[in-house]
mmCIF file of C-alpha atoms in Angstrom:
data_model
loop_
_atom_site.group_PDB
_atom_site.id
_atom_site.type_symbol
_atom_site.label_atom_id
_atom_site.label_comp_id
_atom_site.label_asym_id
_atom_site.label_seq_id
_atom_site.Cartn_x
_atom_site.Cartn_y
_atom_site.Cartn_z
ATOM 1 C CA MET A 1 -23.219 -202.176 -113.885
ATOM 2 C CA ALA A 2 -19.931 -200.636 -112.738
ATOM 3 C CA MET A 3 -17.844 -198.782 -115.294
ATOM 4 C CA ARG A 4 -14.525 -200.267 -116.400
ATOM 5 C CA TRP A 5 -11.481 -198.242 -117.429
ATOM 6 C CA GLU A 6 -11.761 -199.393 -121.066
ATOM 7 C CA GLN A 7 -15.345 -198.088 -121.153
ATOM 8 C CA LEU A 8 -14.295 -194.708 -119.751
ATOM 9 C CA ALA A 9 -11.485 -194.493 -122.329
ATOM 10 C CA LYS A 10 -13.948 -195.249 -125.132
ATOM 11 C CA ARG A 11 -16.794 -192.969 -123.996
ATOM 12 C CA GLN A 12 -14.742 -190.093 -122.545
ATOM 13 C CA PRO A 13 -11.222 -190.339 -124.065
ATOM 14 C CA VAL A 14 -10.039 -186.883 -122.947
ATOM 15 C CA VAL A 15 -11.143 -187.462 -119.342
ATOM 16 C CA ALA A 16 -9.561 -190.922 -119.293
ATOM 17 C CA LYS A 17 -6.283 -189.571 -120.682
ATOM 18 C CA MET A 18 -6.089 -186.804 -118.052
ATOM 19 C CA LEU A 19 -6.805 -189.181 -115.173
ATOM 20 C CA GLN A 20 -4.446 -191.809 -116.562
ATOM 21 C CA SER A 21 -1.626 -189.255 -116.798
ATOM 22 C CA GLY A 22 -2.163 -188.213 -113.167
ATOM 23 C CA LEU A 23 -2.259 -191.817 -111.939
ATOM 24 C CA GLU A 24 0.865 -192.836 -113.861
ATOM 25 C CA LYS A 25 2.823 -189.822 -112.602
ATOM 26 C CA GLY A 26 1.447 -190.031 -109.065
ATOM 27 C CA ARG A 27 0.040 -186.520 -109.417
ATOM 28 C CA ILE A 28 -3.621 -186.892 -108.592
ATOM 29 C CA SER A 29 -5.233 -183.501 -107.969
ATOM 30 C CA HIS A 30 -6.659 -182.773 -104.529
ATOM 31 C CA ALA A 31 -9.899 -181.607 -106.219
ATOM 32 C CA TYR A 32 -11.631 -182.412 -109.507
ATOM 33 C CA LEU A 33 -14.726 -180.931 -111.072
ATOM 34 C CA PHE A 34 -16.491 -183.363 -113.422
ATOM 35 C CA GLU A 35 -18.912 -181.314 -115.527
ATOM 36 C CA GLY A 36 -21.234 -182.353 -118.340
ATOM 37 C CA GLN A 37 -24.770 -183.310 -119.252
ATOM 38 C CA ARG A 38 -26.786 -185.856 -117.301
ATOM 39 C CA GLY A 39 -25.968 -189.401 -118.299
ATOM 40 C CA THR A 40 -22.437 -188.755 -119.541
ATOM 41 C CA GLY A 41 -20.885 -190.994 -116.865
ATOM 42 C CA LYS A 42 -19.609 -188.477 -114.311
ATOM 43 C CA LYS A 43 -20.553 -190.408 -111.184
ATOM 44 C CA ALA A 44 -19.471 -193.746 -112.653
ATOM 45 C CA ALA A 45 -16.093 -192.191 -113.493
ATOM 46 C CA SER A 46 -15.727 -190.751 -109.980
ATOM 47 C CA LEU A 47 -16.387 -194.190 -108.464
ATOM 48 C CA LEU A 48 -13.942 -195.761 -110.923
ATOM 49 C CA LEU A 49 -11.281 -193.280 -109.770
ATOM 50 C CA ALA A 50 -12.100 -194.079 -106.135
ATOM 51 C CA LYS A 51 -11.708 -197.802 -106.806
ATOM 52 C CA ARG A 52 -8.346 -197.228 -108.500
ATOM 53 C CA LEU A 53 -7.092 -195.142 -105.554
ATOM 54 C CA PHE A 54 -8.151 -197.728 -102.956
ATOM 55 C CA CYS A 55 -7.769 -200.946 -104.986
ATOM 56 C CA LEU A 56 -5.694 -203.674 -103.322
ATOM 57 C CA SER A 57 -4.613 -205.215 -106.658
ATOM 58 C CA PRO A 58 -4.602 -202.534 -109.386
ATOM 59 C CA ILE A 59 -3.555 -203.453 -112.927
ATOM 60 C CA GLY A 60 -1.838 -200.370 -114.326
ATOM 61 C CA VAL A 61 -4.395 -197.541 -114.184
ATOM 62 C CA SER A 62 -7.288 -199.990 -113.832
ATOM 63 C CA PRO A 63 -8.724 -201.187 -110.514
ATOM 64 C CA CYS A 64 -9.208 -204.936 -110.266
ATOM 65 C CA LEU A 65 -12.946 -204.477 -109.492
ATOM 66 C CA GLU A 66 -12.854 -207.710 -107.474
ATOM 67 C CA CYS A 67 -11.011 -206.923 -104.227
ATOM 68 C CA ARG A 68 -12.695 -206.068 -100.944
ATOM 69 C CA ASN A 69 -12.174 -202.317 -101.404
ATOM 70 C CA CYS A 70 -13.558 -202.246 -104.970
ATOM 71 C CA ARG A 71 -16.634 -204.179 -103.894
ATOM 72 C CA ARG A 72 -17.228 -201.953 -100.854
ATOM 73 C CA ILE A 73 -16.991 -198.787 -102.956
ATOM 74 C CA ASP A 74 -19.552 -200.273 -105.357
ATOM 75 C CA SER A 75 -21.914 -200.961 -102.467
ATOM 76 C CA GLY A 76 -21.245 -197.564 -100.802
ATOM 77 C CA ASN A 77 -19.699 -199.108 -97.696
ATOM 78 C CA HIS A 78 -16.054 -198.010 -97.799
ATOM 79 C CA PRO A 79 -15.306 -195.943 -94.653
ATOM 80 C CA ASP A 80 -12.852 -193.633 -96.452
ATOM 81 C CA VAL A 81 -15.037 -192.863 -99.479
ATOM 82 C CA ARG A 82 -18.012 -190.559 -98.865
ATOM 83 C CA VAL A 83 -20.731 -189.490 -101.320
ATOM 84 C CA ILE A 84 -23.126 -186.649 -100.553
ATOM 85 C CA GLY A 85 -25.879 -185.006 -102.596
ATOM 86 C CA PRO A 86 -28.812 -182.609 -102.232
ATOM 87 C CA ASP A 87 -30.933 -183.094 -99.124
ATOM 88 C CA GLY A 88 -34.426 -181.806 -99.864
ATOM 89 C CA GLY A 89 -33.425 -179.871 -102.973
ATOM 90 C CA SER A 90 -30.078 -178.428 -101.873
ATOM 91 C CA ILE A 91 -26.756 -179.339 -100.295
ATOM 92 C CA LYS A 92 -26.669 -177.689 -96.905
ATOM 93 C CA LYS A 93 -23.850 -176.264 -94.791
ATOM 94 C CA GLU A 94 -24.369 -179.009 -92.183
ATOM 95 C CA GLN A 95 -23.564 -181.664 -94.799
ATOM 96 C CA ILE A 96 -20.264 -179.993 -95.699
ATOM 97 C CA GLU A 97 -19.415 -179.543 -92.021
ATOM 98 C CA TRP A 98 -20.103 -183.252 -91.459
ATOM 99 C CA LEU A 99 -17.672 -184.035 -94.291
ATOM 100 C CA GLN A 100 -15.049 -181.782 -92.723
ATOM 101 C CA GLN A 101 -15.434 -183.551 -89.377
ATOM 102 C CA GLU A 102 -15.195 -186.964 -91.005
ATOM 103 C CA PHE A 103 -12.094 -185.997 -92.958
ATOM 104 C CA SER A 104 -10.363 -184.418 -89.985
ATOM 105 C CA LYS A 105 -10.198 -187.925 -88.488
ATOM 106 C CA THR A 106 -7.435 -190.327 -89.386
ATOM 107 C CA ALA A 107 -8.296 -192.478 -92.381
ATOM 108 C CA VAL A 108 -9.676 -195.789 -91.180
ATOM 109 C CA GLU A 109 -7.782 -198.149 -93.467
ATOM 110 C CA SER A 110 -5.182 -196.158 -95.421
ATOM 111 C CA ASP A 111 -3.596 -192.735 -95.725
ATOM 112 C CA LYS A 112 -6.169 -191.675 -98.298
ATOM 113 C CA LYS A 113 -9.708 -190.303 -98.185
ATOM 114 C CA MET A 114 -12.043 -189.305 -100.973
ATOM 115 C CA TYR A 115 -15.384 -187.511 -101.098
ATOM 116 C CA ILE A 116 -17.787 -187.071 -104.007
ATOM 117 C CA VAL A 117 -20.332 -184.228 -104.109
ATOM 118 C CA GLU A 118 -23.218 -184.888 -106.504
ATOM 119 C CA HIS A 119 -25.055 -181.912 -108.045
ATOM 120 C CA ALA A 120 -22.492 -179.552 -106.536
ATOM 121 C CA ASP A 121 -24.245 -176.586 -108.190
ATOM 122 C CA GLN A 122 -27.142 -177.116 -105.760
ATOM 123 C CA MET A 123 -25.163 -176.046 -102.689
ATOM 124 C CA THR A 124 -26.578 -173.243 -100.577
ATOM 125 C CA THR A 125 -24.385 -170.136 -100.343
ATOM 126 C CA SER A 126 -23.216 -171.064 -96.843
ATOM 127 C CA ALA A 127 -22.476 -174.639 -97.949
ATOM 128 C CA ALA A 128 -20.464 -173.362 -100.918
ATOM 129 C CA ASN A 129 -18.426 -171.040 -98.698
ATOM 130 C CA SER A 130 -17.822 -173.880 -96.259
ATOM 131 C CA LEU A 131 -16.673 -176.170 -99.090
ATOM 132 C CA LEU A 132 -14.404 -173.428 -100.431
ATOM 133 C CA LYS A 133 -12.564 -173.307 -97.118
ATOM 134 C CA PHE A 134 -12.286 -177.099 -97.209
ATOM 135 C CA LEU A 135 -10.759 -176.938 -100.714
ATOM 136 C CA GLU A 136 -8.352 -174.137 -99.722
ATOM 137 C CA GLU A 137 -6.985 -176.179 -96.806
ATOM 138 C CA PRO A 138 -7.118 -179.798 -97.998
ATOM 139 C CA HIS A 139 -6.078 -182.559 -95.623
ATOM 140 C CA PRO A 140 -3.085 -184.580 -96.885
ATOM 141 C CA GLY A 141 -4.199 -187.558 -98.970
ATOM 142 C CA THR A 142 -7.706 -186.178 -99.497
ATOM 143 C CA VAL A 143 -9.246 -186.158 -102.976
ATOM 144 C CA ALA A 144 -12.487 -184.295 -103.729
ATOM 145 C CA VAL A 145 -14.637 -184.843 -106.832
ATOM 146 C CA LEU A 146 -17.482 -182.416 -107.515
ATOM 147 C CA LEU A 147 -20.114 -183.448 -110.067
ATOM 148 C CA THR A 148 -22.303 -180.935 -111.880
ATOM 149 C CA GLU A 149 -24.441 -180.454 -114.974
ATOM 150 C CA GLN A 150 -24.245 -176.641 -114.588
ATOM 151 C CA TYR A 151 -20.791 -175.665 -113.463
ATOM 152 C CA HIS A 152 -21.401 -172.006 -114.373
ATOM 153 C CA ARG A 153 -23.606 -171.884 -111.252
ATOM 154 C CA LEU A 154 -20.674 -172.737 -108.975
ATOM 155 C CA LEU A 155 -18.581 -170.097 -107.258
ATOM 156 C CA GLY A 156 -15.688 -169.075 -109.483
ATOM 157 C CA THR A 157 -13.364 -169.499 -106.506
ATOM 158 C CA ILE A 158 -14.443 -173.151 -106.154
ATOM 159 C CA VAL A 159 -13.971 -173.833 -109.881
ATOM 160 C CA SER A 160 -10.512 -172.246 -109.815
ATOM 161 C CA ARG A 161 -9.383 -174.659 -107.091
ATOM 162 C CA CYS A 162 -10.418 -177.741 -109.062
ATOM 163 C CA GLN A 163 -9.076 -179.490 -112.122
ATOM 164 C CA VAL A 164 -12.054 -179.265 -114.486
ATOM 165 C CA LEU A 165 -12.746 -182.326 -116.648
ATOM 166 C CA SER A 166 -15.541 -181.935 -119.206
ATOM 167 C CA PHE A 167 -17.658 -184.967 -120.116
ATOM 168 C CA ARG A 168 -18.913 -184.774 -123.692
ATOM 169 C CA PRO A 169 -22.348 -185.992 -124.763
ATOM 170 C CA LEU A 170 -22.088 -189.442 -126.303
ATOM 171 C CA PRO A 171 -22.918 -189.365 -130.045
ATOM 172 C CA PRO A 172 -26.011 -191.522 -130.722
ATOM 173 C CA ALA A 173 -24.053 -193.788 -133.104
ATOM 174 C CA GLU A 174 -21.503 -194.588 -130.366
ATOM 175 C CA LEU A 175 -24.260 -195.061 -127.799
ATOM 176 C CA ALA A 176 -26.141 -197.422 -130.132
ATOM 177 C CA GLN A 177 -22.970 -199.419 -130.768
ATOM 178 C CA GLY A 178 -22.437 -199.756 -127.023
ATOM 179 C CA LEU A 179 -26.006 -201.034 -126.642
ATOM 180 C CA VAL A 180 -25.497 -203.590 -129.411
ATOM 181 C CA GLU A 181 -22.414 -204.819 -127.545
ATOM 182 C CA GLU A 182 -24.758 -205.399 -124.586
ATOM 183 C CA HIS A 183 -26.884 -207.662 -126.835
ATOM 184 C CA VAL A 184 -29.590 -205.093 -127.591
ATOM 185 C CA PRO A 185 -31.098 -205.617 -131.097
ATOM 186 C CA LEU A 186 -29.995 -202.850 -133.479
ATOM 187 C CA PRO A 187 -33.543 -201.524 -134.209
ATOM 188 C CA LEU A 188 -34.134 -200.935 -130.483
ATOM 189 C CA ALA A 189 -30.573 -199.654 -129.917
ATOM 190 C CA LEU A 190 -30.886 -196.981 -132.626
ATOM 191 C CA LEU A 191 -34.085 -195.556 -131.148
ATOM 192 C CA ALA A 192 -33.003 -195.760 -127.499
ATOM 193 C CA ALA A 193 -29.740 -193.975 -128.364
ATOM 194 C CA HIS A 194 -31.725 -191.030 -129.742
ATOM 195 C CA LEU A 195 -34.130 -190.827 -126.798
ATOM 196 C CA THR A 196 -31.502 -190.317 -124.082
ATOM 197 C CA ASN A 197 -27.803 -189.502 -123.834
ATOM 198 C CA SER A 198 -27.411 -191.737 -120.784
ATOM 199 C CA PHE A 199 -25.991 -195.180 -121.553
ATOM 200 C CA GLU A 200 -27.574 -196.646 -118.418
ATOM 201 C CA GLU A 201 -30.995 -195.163 -119.204
ATOM 202 C CA ALA A 202 -30.789 -196.240 -122.854
ATOM 203 C CA LEU A 203 -29.818 -199.788 -121.835
ATOM 204 C CA ALA A 204 -32.680 -200.050 -119.331
ATOM 205 C CA LEU A 205 -35.131 -198.682 -121.891
ATOM 206 C CA ALA A 206 -33.978 -200.943 -124.720
ATOM 207 C CA LYS A 207 -34.166 -204.066 -122.538
ATOM 208 C CA ASP A 208 -37.694 -203.248 -121.327
ATOM 209 C CA SER A 209 -40.370 -205.250 -123.160
ATOM 210 C CA TRP A 210 -42.642 -202.194 -122.846
ATOM 211 C CA PHE A 211 -40.315 -200.265 -125.170
ATOM 212 C CA ALA A 212 -40.287 -202.966 -127.857
ATOM 213 C CA GLU A 213 -44.095 -203.071 -127.765
ATOM 214 C CA ALA A 214 -44.254 -199.251 -127.905
ATOM 215 C CA ARG A 215 -42.174 -199.285 -131.083
ATOM 216 C CA THR A 216 -44.478 -201.870 -132.684
ATOM 217 C CA LEU A 217 -47.573 -199.863 -131.717
ATOM 218 C CA VAL A 218 -46.171 -196.635 -133.194
ATOM 219 C CA LEU A 219 -45.584 -198.390 -136.526
ATOM 220 C CA GLN A 220 -49.174 -199.664 -136.421
ATOM 221 C CA TRP A 221 -50.325 -196.160 -135.447
ATOM 222 C CA TYR A 222 -48.912 -194.697 -138.637
ATOM 223 C CA GLU A 223 -50.376 -197.502 -140.718
ATOM 224 C CA MET A 224 -53.818 -196.983 -139.155
ATOM 225 C CA LEU A 225 -53.826 -193.335 -140.322
ATOM 226 C CA GLY A 226 -54.845 -194.701 -143.725
ATOM 227 C CA LYS A 227 -57.883 -196.518 -142.300
ATOM 228 C CA PRO A 228 -61.430 -195.149 -141.818
ATOM 229 C CA GLU A 229 -61.734 -192.683 -138.951
ATOM 230 C CA LEU A 230 -63.879 -194.955 -136.765
ATOM 231 C CA GLN A 231 -61.402 -197.820 -137.137
ATOM 232 C CA LEU A 232 -58.522 -195.478 -136.306
ATOM 233 C CA LEU A 233 -60.202 -194.161 -133.137
ATOM 234 C CA PHE A 234 -61.001 -197.720 -132.043
ATOM 235 C CA PHE A 235 -57.294 -198.585 -132.400
ATOM 236 C CA ILE A 236 -56.318 -195.525 -130.367
ATOM 237 C CA HIS A 237 -58.647 -196.418 -127.469
ATOM 238 C CA ASP A 238 -58.177 -200.197 -127.625
ATOM 239 C CA ARG A 239 -54.406 -200.416 -128.188
ATOM 240 C CA LEU A 240 -52.614 -197.079 -127.685
ATOM 241 C CA PHE A 241 -54.196 -195.718 -124.506
ATOM 242 C CA PRO A 242 -53.673 -198.885 -122.421
ATOM 243 C CA HIS A 243 -49.965 -198.947 -123.360
ATOM 244 C CA PHE A 244 -49.165 -195.221 -123.108
ATOM 245 C CA LEU A 245 -51.032 -194.822 -119.850
ATOM 246 C CA GLU A 246 -48.769 -192.273 -118.100
ATOM 247 C CA SER A 247 -47.865 -188.838 -119.479
ATOM 248 C CA HIS A 248 -44.143 -189.684 -119.648
ATOM 249 C CA GLN A 249 -44.983 -192.857 -121.603
ATOM 250 C CA LEU A 250 -47.110 -190.909 -124.077
ATOM 251 C CA ASP A 251 -44.311 -188.332 -124.403
ATOM 252 C CA LEU A 252 -41.931 -191.120 -125.345
ATOM 253 C CA GLY A 253 -44.505 -192.544 -127.775
ATOM 254 C CA LEU A 254 -44.754 -189.153 -129.480
ATOM 255 C CA ASP A 255 -40.954 -189.106 -129.788
ATOM 256 C CA LEU A 256 -41.064 -192.530 -131.459
ATOM 257 C CA LEU A 257 -43.715 -191.284 -133.882
ATOM 258 C CA LEU A 258 -41.659 -188.153 -134.601
ATOM 259 C CA TYR A 259 -38.616 -190.288 -135.457
ATOM 260 C CA LEU A 260 -40.773 -192.363 -137.821
ATOM 261 C CA TYR A 261 -41.802 -189.196 -139.679
ATOM 262 C CA ARG A 262 -38.175 -188.104 -139.725
ATOM 263 C CA ASP A 263 -37.245 -191.434 -141.299
ATOM 264 C CA LEU A 264 -39.694 -190.743 -144.140
ATOM 265 C CA LEU A 265 -37.895 -187.461 -144.807
ATOM 266 C CA HIS A 266 -34.509 -189.200 -144.790
ATOM 267 C CA ILE A 267 -35.777 -191.757 -147.308
ATOM 268 C CA GLN A 268 -37.169 -189.054 -149.587
ATOM 269 C CA ALA A 269 -33.769 -187.331 -149.447
ATOM 270 C CA GLY A 270 -31.930 -190.613 -150.130
ATOM 271 C CA GLN A 271 -30.198 -190.467 -146.705
ATOM 272 C CA MET A 272 -30.603 -194.123 -145.730
ATOM 273 C CA ASP A 273 -27.871 -193.950 -143.064
ATOM 274 C CA GLY A 274 -30.096 -191.663 -141.002
ATOM 275 C CA VAL A 275 -33.031 -194.089 -140.864
ATOM 276 C CA LEU A 276 -33.737 -195.403 -137.340
ATOM 277 C CA TYR A 277 -36.530 -197.891 -138.139
ATOM 278 C CA ARG A 278 -34.012 -199.640 -140.359
ATOM 279 C CA ASP A 279 -35.596 -203.090 -140.173
ATOM 280 C CA GLN A 280 -38.848 -201.599 -141.564
ATOM 281 C CA LEU A 281 -37.263 -200.155 -144.710
ATOM 282 C CA ASP A 282 -39.700 -201.734 -147.210
ATOM 283 C CA ARG A 283 -42.735 -200.336 -145.372
ATOM 284 C CA LEU A 284 -41.096 -196.944 -144.857
ATOM 285 C CA GLN A 285 -40.203 -196.657 -148.543
ATOM 286 C CA ARG A 286 -43.822 -197.374 -149.517
ATOM 287 C CA TRP A 287 -45.063 -194.784 -147.033
ATOM 288 C CA ALA A 288 -42.476 -192.191 -148.129
ATOM 289 C CA LEU A 289 -43.464 -192.675 -151.767
ATOM 290 C CA ALA A 290 -47.156 -192.145 -150.967
ATOM 291 C CA CYS A 291 -46.746 -189.104 -148.701
ATOM 292 C CA PRO A 292 -45.825 -185.603 -149.985
ATOM 293 C CA GLN A 293 -43.008 -183.877 -148.120
ATOM 294 C CA ARG A 294 -45.258 -180.986 -147.036
ATOM 295 C CA ARG A 295 -47.570 -183.496 -145.352
ATOM 296 C CA ILE A 296 -44.653 -185.120 -143.511
ATOM 297 C CA LEU A 297 -43.455 -181.706 -142.298
ATOM 298 C CA ALA A 298 -46.984 -180.755 -141.220
ATOM 299 C CA GLY A 299 -47.229 -184.062 -139.329
ATOM 300 C CA MET A 300 -43.953 -183.417 -137.511
ATOM 301 C CA GLU A 301 -45.134 -179.947 -136.532
ATOM 302 C CA ALA A 302 -48.405 -181.388 -135.190
ATOM 303 C CA ILE A 303 -46.515 -183.976 -133.107
ATOM 304 C CA LEU A 304 -44.211 -181.304 -131.655
ATOM 305 C CA GLN A 305 -47.219 -179.147 -130.754
ATOM 306 C CA ALA A 306 -48.857 -182.154 -129.064
ATOM 307 C CA LYS A 307 -45.676 -182.735 -127.028
ATOM 308 C CA THR A 308 -45.696 -179.094 -125.940
ATOM 309 C CA ARG A 309 -49.352 -179.271 -124.862
ATOM 310 C CA LEU A 310 -48.709 -182.544 -123.043
ATOM 311 C CA ASN A 311 -45.896 -180.989 -121.005
ATOM 312 C CA THR A 312 -47.343 -177.532 -120.369
ATOM 313 C CA THR A 313 -51.129 -177.948 -119.965
ATOM 314 C CA ASN A 314 -53.583 -180.062 -118.001
ATOM 315 C CA MET A 315 -55.288 -181.170 -121.192
ATOM 316 C CA SER A 316 -56.728 -184.701 -121.177
ATOM 317 C CA THR A 317 -54.242 -187.084 -122.810
ATOM 318 C CA ALA A 318 -57.144 -188.883 -124.505
ATOM 319 C CA LEU A 319 -58.371 -185.635 -126.079
ATOM 320 C CA LEU A 320 -54.826 -184.637 -127.018
ATOM 321 C CA VAL A 321 -54.185 -187.912 -128.869
ATOM 322 C CA GLU A 322 -57.587 -187.864 -130.591
ATOM 323 C CA GLN A 323 -56.934 -184.338 -131.860
ATOM 324 C CA LEU A 324 -53.450 -185.312 -133.018
ATOM 325 C CA VAL A 325 -54.515 -188.410 -134.958
ATOM 326 C CA LEU A 326 -57.264 -186.464 -136.720
ATOM 327 C CA GLN A 327 -54.717 -183.771 -137.650
ATOM 328 C CA LEU A 328 -52.303 -186.406 -138.961
ATOM 329 C CA LYS A 329 -55.055 -188.161 -140.877
ATOM 330 C CA ARG A 330 -56.055 -184.919 -142.600
#
């Protein structure tokens, strides 16, 4: 879903204010550097700026999002807007030279051209030097937007020729509220907002039926820790393994379990606002009352160790989970 100006202003107010000021004064920089963590909306913002610059019917600082140019930018088909990214792990000199050739031509449909470089920190040294020359001698009407999660890896001379706009991580509460506005149930929104900082990723996760089932299974998982060992292991093999089949799925399941344990700590401390499994408050309060704090902390440590082993060893996931549940049960 394409970003709207109101969404940019809400999620990244400082960035929106800087761009709005430039648009209103007709002083758009010839080069921007959008830097910030993955999922903070850098590419969506760069495309929003492109749409505003090429929009046939702008409304103030907002593009109409409906005209031919806005639609073509969304589909990647506008001849005067180019997006490049790493080819086989890096951005190569040939890609920058191709951009230079394209932008030395007359703009096809207007007097403006714009290019977006994704993961700009992954340029080879020769590509970076080639881009630097391009930035030092910009063609009239050309706007460059470089996107990076690690701008300290860029040449200082490139950074100095760009207007740097920093994209802040979205606080989980704001992210959850945005998900609720997209009709995601609050219990799923709260968890998804803590699992990723990317609105798009959180929305996709929260709307996936797999995620809702994973949450239900994790609650059952904790409840089964109070059952006889044989019954618990049967649940693990019959219900958990088929659902958390891939390593990344199990990693997410462990995160969900970790947040459940964290909720028990919040309840014991009387910090109800921090509870993520909020619709399960009655059950959580019973569990928190029956479980000493040292046991909760030991459980969290065991889960974190399991996550580390999952991501750093070739250990069987079945064996890893069996060992974890026996640790948690003890």
